[in-house]
PDB file of C-alpha atoms in Angstrom:
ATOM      1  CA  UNK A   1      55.991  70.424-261.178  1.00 46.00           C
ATOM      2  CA  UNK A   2      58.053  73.611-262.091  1.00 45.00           C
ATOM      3  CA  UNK A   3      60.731  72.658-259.494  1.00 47.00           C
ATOM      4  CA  UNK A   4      61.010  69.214-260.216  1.00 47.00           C
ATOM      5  CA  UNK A   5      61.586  70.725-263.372  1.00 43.00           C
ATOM      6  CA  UNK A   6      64.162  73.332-263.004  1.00 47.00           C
ATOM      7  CA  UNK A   7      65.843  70.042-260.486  1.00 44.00           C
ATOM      8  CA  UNK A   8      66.131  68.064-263.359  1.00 43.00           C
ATOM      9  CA  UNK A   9      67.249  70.763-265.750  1.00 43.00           C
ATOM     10  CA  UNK A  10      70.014  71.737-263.437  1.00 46.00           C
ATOM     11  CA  UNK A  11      70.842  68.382-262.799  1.00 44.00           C
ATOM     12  CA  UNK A  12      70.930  67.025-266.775  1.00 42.00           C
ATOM     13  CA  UNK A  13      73.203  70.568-267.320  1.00 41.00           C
ATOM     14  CA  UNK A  14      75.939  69.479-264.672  1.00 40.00           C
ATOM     15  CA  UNK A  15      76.708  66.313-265.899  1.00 38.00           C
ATOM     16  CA  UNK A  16      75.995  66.855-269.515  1.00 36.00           C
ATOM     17  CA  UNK A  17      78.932  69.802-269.452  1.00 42.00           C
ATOM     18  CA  UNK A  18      81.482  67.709-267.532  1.00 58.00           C
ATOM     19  CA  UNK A  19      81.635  70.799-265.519  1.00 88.00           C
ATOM     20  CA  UNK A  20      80.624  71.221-261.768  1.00 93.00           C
ATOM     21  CA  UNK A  21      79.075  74.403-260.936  1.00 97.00           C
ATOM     22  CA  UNK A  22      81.590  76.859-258.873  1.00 98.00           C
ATOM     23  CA  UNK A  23      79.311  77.538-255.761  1.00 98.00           C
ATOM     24  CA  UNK A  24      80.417  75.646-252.505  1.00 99.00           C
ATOM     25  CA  UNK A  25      78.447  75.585-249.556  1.00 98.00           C
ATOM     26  CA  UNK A  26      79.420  75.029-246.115  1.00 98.00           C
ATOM     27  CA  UNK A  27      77.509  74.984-242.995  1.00 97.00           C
ATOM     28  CA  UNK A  28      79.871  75.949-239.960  1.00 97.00           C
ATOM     29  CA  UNK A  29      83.217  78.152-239.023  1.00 98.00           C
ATOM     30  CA  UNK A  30      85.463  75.551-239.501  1.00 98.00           C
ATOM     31  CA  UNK A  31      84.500  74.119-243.267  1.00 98.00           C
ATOM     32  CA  UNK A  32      83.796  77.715-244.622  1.00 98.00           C
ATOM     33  CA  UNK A  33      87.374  78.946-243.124  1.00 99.00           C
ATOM     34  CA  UNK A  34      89.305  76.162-244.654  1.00 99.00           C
ATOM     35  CA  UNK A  35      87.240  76.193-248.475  1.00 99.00           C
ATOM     36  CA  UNK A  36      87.597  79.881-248.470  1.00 99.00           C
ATOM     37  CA  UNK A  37      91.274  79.943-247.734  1.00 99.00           C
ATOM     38  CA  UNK A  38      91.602  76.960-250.444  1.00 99.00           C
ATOM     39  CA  UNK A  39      90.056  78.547-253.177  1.00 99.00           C
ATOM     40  CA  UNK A  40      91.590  81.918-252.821  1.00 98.00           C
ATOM     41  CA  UNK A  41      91.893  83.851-256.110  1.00 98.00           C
ATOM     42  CA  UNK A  42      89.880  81.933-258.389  1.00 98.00           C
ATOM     43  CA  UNK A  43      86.119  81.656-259.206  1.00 97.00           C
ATOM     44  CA  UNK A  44      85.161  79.120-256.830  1.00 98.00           C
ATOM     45  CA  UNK A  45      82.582  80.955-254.569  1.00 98.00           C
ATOM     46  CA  UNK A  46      81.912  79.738-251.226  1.00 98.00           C
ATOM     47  CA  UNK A  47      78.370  80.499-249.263  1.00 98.00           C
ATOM     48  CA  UNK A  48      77.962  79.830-245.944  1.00 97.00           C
ATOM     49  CA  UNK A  49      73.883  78.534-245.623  1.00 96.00           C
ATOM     50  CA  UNK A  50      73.942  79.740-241.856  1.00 93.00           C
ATOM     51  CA  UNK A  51      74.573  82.859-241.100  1.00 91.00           C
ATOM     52  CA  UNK A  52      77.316  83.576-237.917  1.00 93.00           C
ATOM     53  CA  UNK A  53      74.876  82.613-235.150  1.00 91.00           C
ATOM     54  CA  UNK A  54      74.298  79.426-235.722  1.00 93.00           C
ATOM     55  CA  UNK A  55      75.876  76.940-233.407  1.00 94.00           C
ATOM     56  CA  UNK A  56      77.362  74.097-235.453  1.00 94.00           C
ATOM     57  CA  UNK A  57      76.267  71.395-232.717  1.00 93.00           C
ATOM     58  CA  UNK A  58      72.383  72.706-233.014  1.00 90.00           C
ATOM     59  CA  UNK A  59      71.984  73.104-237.076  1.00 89.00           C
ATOM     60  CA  UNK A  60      68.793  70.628-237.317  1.00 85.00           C
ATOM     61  CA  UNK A  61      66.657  73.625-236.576  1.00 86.00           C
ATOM     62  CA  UNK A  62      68.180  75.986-238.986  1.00 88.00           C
ATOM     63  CA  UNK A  63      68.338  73.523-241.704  1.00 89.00           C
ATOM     64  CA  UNK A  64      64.454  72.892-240.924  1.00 86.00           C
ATOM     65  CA  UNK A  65      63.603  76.814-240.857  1.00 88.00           C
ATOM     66  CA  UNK A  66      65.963  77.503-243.625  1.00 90.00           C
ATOM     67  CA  UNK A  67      64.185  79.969-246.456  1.00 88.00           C
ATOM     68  CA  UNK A  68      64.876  79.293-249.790  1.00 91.00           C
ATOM     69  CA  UNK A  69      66.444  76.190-250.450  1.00 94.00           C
ATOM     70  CA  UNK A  70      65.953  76.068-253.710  1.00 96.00           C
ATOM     71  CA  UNK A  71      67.561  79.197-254.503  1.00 95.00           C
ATOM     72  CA  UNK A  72      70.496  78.175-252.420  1.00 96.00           C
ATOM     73  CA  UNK A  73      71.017  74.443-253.164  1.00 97.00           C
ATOM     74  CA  UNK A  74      69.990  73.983-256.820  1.00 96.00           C
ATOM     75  CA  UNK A  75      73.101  75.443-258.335  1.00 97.00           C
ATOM     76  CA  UNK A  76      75.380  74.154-255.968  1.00 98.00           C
ATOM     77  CA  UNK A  77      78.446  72.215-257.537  1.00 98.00           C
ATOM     78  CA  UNK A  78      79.869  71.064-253.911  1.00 99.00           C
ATOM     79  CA  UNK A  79      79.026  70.926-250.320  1.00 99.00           C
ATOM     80  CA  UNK A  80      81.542  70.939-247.442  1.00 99.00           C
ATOM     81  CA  UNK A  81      80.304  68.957-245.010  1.00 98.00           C
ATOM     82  CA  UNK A  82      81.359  67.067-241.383  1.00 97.00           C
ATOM     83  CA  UNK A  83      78.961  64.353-241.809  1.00 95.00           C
ATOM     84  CA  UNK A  84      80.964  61.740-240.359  1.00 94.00           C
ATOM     85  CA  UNK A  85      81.923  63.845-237.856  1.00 94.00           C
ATOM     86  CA  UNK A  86      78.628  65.693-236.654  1.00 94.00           C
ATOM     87  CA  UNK A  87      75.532  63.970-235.968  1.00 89.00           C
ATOM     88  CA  UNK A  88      73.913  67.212-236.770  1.00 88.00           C
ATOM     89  CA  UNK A  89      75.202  67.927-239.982  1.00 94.00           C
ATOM     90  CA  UNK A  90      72.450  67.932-242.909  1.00 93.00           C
ATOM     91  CA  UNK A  91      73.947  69.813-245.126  1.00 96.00           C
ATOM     92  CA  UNK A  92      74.465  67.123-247.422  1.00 97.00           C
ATOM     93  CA  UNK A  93      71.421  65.905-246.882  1.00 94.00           C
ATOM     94  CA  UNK A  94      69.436  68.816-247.413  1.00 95.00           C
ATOM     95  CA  UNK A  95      71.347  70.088-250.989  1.00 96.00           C
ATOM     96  CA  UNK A  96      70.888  66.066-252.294  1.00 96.00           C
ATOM     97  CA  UNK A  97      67.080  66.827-251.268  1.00 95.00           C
ATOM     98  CA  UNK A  98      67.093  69.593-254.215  1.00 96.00           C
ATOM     99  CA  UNK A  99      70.616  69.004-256.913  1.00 96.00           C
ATOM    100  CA  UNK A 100      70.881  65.300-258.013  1.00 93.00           C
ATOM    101  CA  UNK A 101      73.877  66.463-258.572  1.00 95.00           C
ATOM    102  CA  UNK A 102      75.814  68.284-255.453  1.00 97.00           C
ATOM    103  CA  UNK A 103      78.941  66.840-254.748  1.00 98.00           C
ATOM    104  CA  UNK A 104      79.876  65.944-251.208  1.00 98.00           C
ATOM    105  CA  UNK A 105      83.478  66.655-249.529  1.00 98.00           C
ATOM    106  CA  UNK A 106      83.214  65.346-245.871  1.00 98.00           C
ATOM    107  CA  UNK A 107      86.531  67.070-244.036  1.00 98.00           C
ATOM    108  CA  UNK A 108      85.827  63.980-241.962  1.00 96.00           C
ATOM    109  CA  UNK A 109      86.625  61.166-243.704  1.00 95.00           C
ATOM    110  CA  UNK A 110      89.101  60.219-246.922  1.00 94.00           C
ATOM    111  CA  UNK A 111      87.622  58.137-249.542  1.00 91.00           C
ATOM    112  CA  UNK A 112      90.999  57.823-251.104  1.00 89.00           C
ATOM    113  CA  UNK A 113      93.117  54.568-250.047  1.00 84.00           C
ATOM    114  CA  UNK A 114      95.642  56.791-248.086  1.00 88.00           C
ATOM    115  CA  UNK A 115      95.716  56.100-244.343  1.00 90.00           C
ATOM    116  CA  UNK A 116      97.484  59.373-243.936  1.00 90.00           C
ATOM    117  CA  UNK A 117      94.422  60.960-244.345  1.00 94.00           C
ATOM    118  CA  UNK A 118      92.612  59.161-241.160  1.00 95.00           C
ATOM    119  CA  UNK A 119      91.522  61.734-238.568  1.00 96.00           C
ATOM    120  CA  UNK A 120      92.979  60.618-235.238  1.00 94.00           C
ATOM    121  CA  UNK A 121      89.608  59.822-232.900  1.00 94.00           C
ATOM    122  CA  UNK A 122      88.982  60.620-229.174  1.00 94.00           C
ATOM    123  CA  UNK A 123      86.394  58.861-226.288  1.00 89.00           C
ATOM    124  CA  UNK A 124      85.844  61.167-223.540  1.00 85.00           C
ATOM    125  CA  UNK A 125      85.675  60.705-220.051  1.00 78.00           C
ATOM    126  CA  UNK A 126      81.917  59.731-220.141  1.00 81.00           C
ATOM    127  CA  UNK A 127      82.544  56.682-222.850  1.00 84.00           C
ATOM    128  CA  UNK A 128      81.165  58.808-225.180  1.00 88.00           C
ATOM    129  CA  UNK A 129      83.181  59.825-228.893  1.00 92.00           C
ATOM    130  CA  UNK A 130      84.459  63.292-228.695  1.00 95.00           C
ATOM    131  CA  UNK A 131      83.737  65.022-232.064  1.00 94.00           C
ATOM    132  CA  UNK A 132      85.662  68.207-231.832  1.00 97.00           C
ATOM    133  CA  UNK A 133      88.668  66.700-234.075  1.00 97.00           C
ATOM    134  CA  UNK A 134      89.115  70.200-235.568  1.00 98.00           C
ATOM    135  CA  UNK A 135      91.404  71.254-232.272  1.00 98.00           C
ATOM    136  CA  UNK A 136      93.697  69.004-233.347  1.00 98.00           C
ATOM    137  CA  UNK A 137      96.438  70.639-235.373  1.00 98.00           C
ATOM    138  CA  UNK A 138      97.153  67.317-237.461  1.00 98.00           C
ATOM    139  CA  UNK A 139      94.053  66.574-238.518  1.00 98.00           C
ATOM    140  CA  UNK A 140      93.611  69.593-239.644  1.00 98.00           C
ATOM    141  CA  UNK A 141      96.514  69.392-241.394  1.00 98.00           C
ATOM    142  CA  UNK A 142      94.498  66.461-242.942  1.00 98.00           C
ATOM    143  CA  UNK A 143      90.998  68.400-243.152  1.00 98.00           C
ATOM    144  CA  UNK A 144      93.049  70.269-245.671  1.00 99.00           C
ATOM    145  CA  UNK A 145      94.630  68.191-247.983  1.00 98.00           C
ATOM    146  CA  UNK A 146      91.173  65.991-248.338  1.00 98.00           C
ATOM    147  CA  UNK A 147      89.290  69.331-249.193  1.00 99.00           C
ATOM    148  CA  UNK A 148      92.017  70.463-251.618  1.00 98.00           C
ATOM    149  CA  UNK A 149      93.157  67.107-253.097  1.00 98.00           C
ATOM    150  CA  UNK A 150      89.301  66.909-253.957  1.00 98.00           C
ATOM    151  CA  UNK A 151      88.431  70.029-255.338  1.00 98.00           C
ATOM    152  CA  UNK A 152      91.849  69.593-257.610  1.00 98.00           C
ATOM    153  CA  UNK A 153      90.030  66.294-258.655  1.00 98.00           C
ATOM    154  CA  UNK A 154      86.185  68.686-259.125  1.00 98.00           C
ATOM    155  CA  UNK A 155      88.180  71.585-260.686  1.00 98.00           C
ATOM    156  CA  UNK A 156      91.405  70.596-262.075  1.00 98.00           C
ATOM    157  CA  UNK A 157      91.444  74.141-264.124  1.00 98.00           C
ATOM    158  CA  UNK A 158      92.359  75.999-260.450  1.00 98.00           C
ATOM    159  CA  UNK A 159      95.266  73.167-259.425  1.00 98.00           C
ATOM    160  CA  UNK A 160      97.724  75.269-259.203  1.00 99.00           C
ATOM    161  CA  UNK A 161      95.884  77.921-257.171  1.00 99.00           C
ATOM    162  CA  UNK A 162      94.066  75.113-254.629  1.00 99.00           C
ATOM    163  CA  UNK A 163      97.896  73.467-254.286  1.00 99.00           C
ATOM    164  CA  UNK A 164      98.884  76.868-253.378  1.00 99.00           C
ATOM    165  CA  UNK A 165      96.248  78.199-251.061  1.00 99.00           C
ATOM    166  CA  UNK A 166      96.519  74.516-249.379  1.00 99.00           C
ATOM    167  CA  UNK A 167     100.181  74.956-248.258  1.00 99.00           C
ATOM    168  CA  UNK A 168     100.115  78.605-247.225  1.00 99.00           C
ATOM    169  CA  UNK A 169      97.532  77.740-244.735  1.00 99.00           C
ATOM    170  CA  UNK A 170      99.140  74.710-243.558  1.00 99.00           C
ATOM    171  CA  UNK A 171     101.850  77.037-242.689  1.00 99.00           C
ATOM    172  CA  UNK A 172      99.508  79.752-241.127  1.00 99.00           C
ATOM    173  CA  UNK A 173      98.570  76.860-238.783  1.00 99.00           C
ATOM    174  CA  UNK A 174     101.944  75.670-237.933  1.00 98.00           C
ATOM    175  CA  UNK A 175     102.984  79.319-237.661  1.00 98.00           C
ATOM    176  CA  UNK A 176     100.367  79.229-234.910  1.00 98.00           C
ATOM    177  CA  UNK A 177     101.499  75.653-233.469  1.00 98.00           C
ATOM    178  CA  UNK A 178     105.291  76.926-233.447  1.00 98.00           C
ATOM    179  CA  UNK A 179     104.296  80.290-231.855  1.00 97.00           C
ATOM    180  CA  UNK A 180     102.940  78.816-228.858  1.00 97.00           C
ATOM    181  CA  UNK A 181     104.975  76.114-228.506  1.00 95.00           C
ATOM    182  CA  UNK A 182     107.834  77.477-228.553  1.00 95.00           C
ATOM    183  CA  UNK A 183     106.908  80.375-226.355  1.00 93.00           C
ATOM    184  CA  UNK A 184     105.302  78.126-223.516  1.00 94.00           C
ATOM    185  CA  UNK A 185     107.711  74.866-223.491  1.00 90.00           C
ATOM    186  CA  UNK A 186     110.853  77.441-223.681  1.00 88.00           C
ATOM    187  CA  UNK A 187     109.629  79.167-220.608  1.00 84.00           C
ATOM    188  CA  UNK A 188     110.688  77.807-217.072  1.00 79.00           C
ATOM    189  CA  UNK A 189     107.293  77.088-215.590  1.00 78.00           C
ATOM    190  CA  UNK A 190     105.637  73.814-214.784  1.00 78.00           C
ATOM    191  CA  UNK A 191     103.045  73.499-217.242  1.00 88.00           C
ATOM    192  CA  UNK A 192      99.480  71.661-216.639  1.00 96.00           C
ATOM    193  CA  UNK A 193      96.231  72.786-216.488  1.00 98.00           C
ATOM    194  CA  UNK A 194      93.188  71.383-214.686  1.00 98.00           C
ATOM    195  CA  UNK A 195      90.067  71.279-217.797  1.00 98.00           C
ATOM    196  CA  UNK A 196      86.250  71.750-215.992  1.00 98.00           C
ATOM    197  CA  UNK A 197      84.309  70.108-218.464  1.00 94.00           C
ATOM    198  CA  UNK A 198      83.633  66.816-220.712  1.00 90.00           C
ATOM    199  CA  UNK A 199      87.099  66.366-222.150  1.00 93.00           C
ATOM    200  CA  UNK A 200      85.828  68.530-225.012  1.00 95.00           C
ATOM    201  CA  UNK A 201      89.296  70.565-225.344  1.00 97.00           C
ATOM    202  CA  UNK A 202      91.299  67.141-225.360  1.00 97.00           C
ATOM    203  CA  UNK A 203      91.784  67.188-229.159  1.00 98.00           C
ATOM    204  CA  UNK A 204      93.555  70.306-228.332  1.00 98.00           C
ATOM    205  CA  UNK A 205      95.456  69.953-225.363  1.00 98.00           C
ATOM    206  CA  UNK A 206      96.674  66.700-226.338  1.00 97.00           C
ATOM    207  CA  UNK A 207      97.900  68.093-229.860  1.00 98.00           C
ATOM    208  CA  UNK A 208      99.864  70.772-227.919  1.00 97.00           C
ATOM    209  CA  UNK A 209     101.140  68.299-225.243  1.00 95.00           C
ATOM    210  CA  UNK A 210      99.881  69.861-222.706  1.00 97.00           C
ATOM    211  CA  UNK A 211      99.642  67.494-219.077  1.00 96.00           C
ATOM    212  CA  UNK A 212      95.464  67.851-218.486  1.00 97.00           C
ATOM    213  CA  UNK A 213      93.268  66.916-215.655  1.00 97.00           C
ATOM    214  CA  UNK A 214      90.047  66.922-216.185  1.00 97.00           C
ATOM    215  CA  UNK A 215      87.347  67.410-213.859  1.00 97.00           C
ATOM    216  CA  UNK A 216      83.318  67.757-213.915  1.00 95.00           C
ATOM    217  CA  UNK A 217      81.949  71.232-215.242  1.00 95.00           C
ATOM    218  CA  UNK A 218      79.778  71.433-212.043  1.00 94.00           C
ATOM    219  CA  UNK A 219      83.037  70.165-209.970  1.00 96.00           C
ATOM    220  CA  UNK A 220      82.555  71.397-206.510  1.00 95.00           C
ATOM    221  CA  UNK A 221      85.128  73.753-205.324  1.00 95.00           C
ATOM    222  CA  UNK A 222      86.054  71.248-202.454  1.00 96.00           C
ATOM    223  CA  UNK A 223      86.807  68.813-205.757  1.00 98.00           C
ATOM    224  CA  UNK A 224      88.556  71.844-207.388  1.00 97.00           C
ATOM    225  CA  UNK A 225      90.911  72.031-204.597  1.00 97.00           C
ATOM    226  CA  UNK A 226      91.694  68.349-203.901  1.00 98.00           C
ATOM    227  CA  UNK A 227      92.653  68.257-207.750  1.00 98.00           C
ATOM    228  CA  UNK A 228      95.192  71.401-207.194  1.00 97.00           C
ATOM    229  CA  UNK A 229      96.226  69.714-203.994  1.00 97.00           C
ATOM    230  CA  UNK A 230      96.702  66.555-205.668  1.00 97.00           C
ATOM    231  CA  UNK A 231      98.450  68.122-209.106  1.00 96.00           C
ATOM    232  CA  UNK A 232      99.841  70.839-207.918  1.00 95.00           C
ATOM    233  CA  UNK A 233      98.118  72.714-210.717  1.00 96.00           C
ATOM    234  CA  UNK A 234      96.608  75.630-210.271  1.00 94.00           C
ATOM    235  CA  UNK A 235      95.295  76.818-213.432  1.00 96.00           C
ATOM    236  CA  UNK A 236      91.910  76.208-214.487  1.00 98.00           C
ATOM    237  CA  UNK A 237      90.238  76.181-218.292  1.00 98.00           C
ATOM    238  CA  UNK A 238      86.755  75.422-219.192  1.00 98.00           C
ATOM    239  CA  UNK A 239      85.034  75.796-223.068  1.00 97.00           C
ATOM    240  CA  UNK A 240      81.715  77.064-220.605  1.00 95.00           C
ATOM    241  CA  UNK A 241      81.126  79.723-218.783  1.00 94.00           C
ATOM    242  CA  UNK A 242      81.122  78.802-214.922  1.00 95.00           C
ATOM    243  CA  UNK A 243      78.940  80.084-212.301  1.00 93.00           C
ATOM    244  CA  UNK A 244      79.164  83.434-210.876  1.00 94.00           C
ATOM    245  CA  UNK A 245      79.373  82.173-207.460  1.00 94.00           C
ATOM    246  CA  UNK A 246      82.516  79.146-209.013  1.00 95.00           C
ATOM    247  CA  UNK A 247      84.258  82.623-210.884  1.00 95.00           C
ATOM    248  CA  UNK A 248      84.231  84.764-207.680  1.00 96.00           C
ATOM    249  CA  UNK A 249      86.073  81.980-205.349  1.00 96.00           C
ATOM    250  CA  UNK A 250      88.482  81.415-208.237  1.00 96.00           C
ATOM    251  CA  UNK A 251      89.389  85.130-208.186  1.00 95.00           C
ATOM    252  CA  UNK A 252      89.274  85.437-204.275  1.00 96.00           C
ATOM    253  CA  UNK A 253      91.409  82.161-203.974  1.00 95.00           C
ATOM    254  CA  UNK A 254      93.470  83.797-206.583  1.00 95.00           C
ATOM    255  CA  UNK A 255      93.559  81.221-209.241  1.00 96.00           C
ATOM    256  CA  UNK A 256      93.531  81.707-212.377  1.00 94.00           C
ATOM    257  CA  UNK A 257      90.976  80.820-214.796  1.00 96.00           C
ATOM    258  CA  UNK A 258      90.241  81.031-218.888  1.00 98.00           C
ATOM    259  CA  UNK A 259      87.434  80.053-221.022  1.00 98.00           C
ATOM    260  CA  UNK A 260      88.281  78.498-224.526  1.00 98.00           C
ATOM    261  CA  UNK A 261      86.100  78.149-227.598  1.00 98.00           C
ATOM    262  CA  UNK A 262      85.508  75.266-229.523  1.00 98.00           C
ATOM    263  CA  UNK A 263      85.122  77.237-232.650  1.00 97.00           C
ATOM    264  CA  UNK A 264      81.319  76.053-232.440  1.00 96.00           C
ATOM    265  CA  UNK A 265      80.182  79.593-232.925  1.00 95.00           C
ATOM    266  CA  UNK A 266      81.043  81.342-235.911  1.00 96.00           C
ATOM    267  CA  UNK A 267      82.989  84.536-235.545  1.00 96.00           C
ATOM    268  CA  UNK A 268      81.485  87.707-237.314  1.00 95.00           C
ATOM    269  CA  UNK A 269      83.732  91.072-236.016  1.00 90.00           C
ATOM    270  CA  UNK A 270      82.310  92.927-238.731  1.00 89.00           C
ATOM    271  CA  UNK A 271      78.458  92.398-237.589  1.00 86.00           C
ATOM    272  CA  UNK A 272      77.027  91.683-241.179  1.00 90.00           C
ATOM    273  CA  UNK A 273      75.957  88.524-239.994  1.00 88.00           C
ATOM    274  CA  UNK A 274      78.513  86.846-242.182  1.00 91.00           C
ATOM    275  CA  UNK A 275      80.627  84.400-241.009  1.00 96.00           C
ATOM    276  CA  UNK A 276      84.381  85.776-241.216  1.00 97.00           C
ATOM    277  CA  UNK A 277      86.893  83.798-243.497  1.00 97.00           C
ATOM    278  CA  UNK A 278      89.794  83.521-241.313  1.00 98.00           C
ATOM    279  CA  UNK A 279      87.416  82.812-238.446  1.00 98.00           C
ATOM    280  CA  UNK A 280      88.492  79.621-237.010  1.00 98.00           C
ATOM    281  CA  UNK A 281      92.168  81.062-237.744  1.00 99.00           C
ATOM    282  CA  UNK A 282      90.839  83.781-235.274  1.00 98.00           C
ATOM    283  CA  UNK A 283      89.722  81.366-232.648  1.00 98.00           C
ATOM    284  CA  UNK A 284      93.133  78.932-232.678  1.00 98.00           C
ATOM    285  CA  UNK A 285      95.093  81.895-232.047  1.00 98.00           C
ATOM    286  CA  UNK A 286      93.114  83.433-229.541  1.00 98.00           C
ATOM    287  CA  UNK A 287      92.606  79.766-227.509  1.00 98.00           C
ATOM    288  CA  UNK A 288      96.476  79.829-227.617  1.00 98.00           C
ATOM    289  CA  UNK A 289      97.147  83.231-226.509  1.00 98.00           C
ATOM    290  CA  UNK A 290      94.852  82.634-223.716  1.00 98.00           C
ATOM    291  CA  UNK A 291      96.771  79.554-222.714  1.00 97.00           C
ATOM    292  CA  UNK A 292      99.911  81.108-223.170  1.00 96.00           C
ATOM    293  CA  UNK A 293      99.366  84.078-221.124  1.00 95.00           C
ATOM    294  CA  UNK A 294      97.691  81.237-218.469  1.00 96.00           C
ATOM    295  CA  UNK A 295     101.042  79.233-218.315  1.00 95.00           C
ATOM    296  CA  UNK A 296     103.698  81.894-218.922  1.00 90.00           C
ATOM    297  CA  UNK A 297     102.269  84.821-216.738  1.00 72.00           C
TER     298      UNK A 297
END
């Protein structure tokens, strides 16, 4: 009865003020990198309710083991959330279960009439959707401006700031974009790449123009060599880690291999278990040195 209570209390304070409370949650690398970067220098705070293990594909388990969620959702103003994007994102879900009052921001989906703001959608190989918009540089152009244009709308008080923060990293993305691009496609090399997996880079690839085959994760290497044969590609990317026994005919064969990251796993270089701000910055630029270095070298 207590915590019904304090819900209601809460609840009955954020819309009788007008004003939404400053704490904004997020629940994966990729939200809690762009909110933080958005809300630089003023007093939005944003909390992470993982902490930097927690795979953003497997989250039903933390959510369900998560200690408390009062303490962390009742005094929430906003939540950050891929729900239209993620089957396995409750994090909406869970802070509506304890604040009447959250407001949701899905980077997902615009509720504004602006068809600019549509997230370009993949089907993989399989017939299945693939989810992993975020590798594409334009919509996250587009992840951006819905996140700021609605927390200018939540907190009109920090406009200028959110307007700010919103370009600069727009820029720190294309600064990334430009670097690679015009690194690899100046270079006189044939570039392609053969992808072992389930077309979950092609968000990225296909942002950077990059000529793709893709082929099973398990691919044989008889299967890896008919597609080199056949392509005359022969460098290979995967987001897994292949077998020892796939890894060590690669290297004796002498062809070249990297492993990307879907920015799935949050990165945390200072080991406090916190999720790092510019984390999925960290990721992008490291996927695209590793490509770089792949083509160029």
């Amino acid at each position: 009865m207590k915590k019904i209570l304090c819900i209601l209390l809460t609840s009955i304070s954020i819309f009788s003020n007008g004003d939404v409370n400053k704490k904004i949650l997020t629940s994966n690398q990729v939200s809690y990198t762009l909110a933080s970067n958005v809300t630089r220098g003023t007093d939005l705070k944003v909390v992470s309710v993982v902490d930097a293990y927690t795979d953003m594909f497997r989250q039903k388990n933390t959510f369900k083991n998560l200690n408390n969620k009062f303490e962390i959702f009742s005094d929430a103003g906003v939540v950050v959330t891929f729900s239209k994007i993620l089957d396995d994102d409750f994090l909406y879900e869970q802070a509506r279960r304890y604040n009447i009052g959250v407001i949701e921001i899905d980077l997902g989906y615009s509720y504004r009439d602006n068809n600019s703001l549509v997230l370009s959608k993949k089907i993989n190989d399989d017939g299945r959707k693939n989810n992993n918009s975020w590798l594409d540089f334009s919509n996250i152009y587009k992840m951006i401006d819905i996140l700021s244009s609605d927390l200018i709308d939540i907190y009109p008080e920090y406009k200028e700031e959110i307007v700010n923060n919103a370009e600069n990293l727009k820029l720190e993305f294309l600064r990334i974009f430009n670097d690679f691009t015009e690194s690899v496609y100046s270079s006189d090399v044939d570039l392609g790449i053969i992808y072992m997996g389930d077309s979950e880079m092609d968000f990225l690839f296909d942002s950077l123009e990059l000529y793709h085959q893709n082929i099973p994760y398990n691919a044989s290497f008889d299967l890896i060599k008919k597609t080199m044969k056949e392509t005359g590609i022969n460098k290979i990317v995967s987001s897994k880690t292949l077998s020892k026994a796939t890894r060590d005919r690669l290297k004796r064969e002498r062809i070249k291999f990297v492993k990307l990251d879907l920015g799935n796993i949050p990165v945390d270089n200072d080991g406090d278990e916190i999720m790092d701000a510019d984390g999925y910055l960290e990721i992008l630029k490291m996927n695209l040195d590793k490509l770089k270095n792949l083509l160029i070298k």
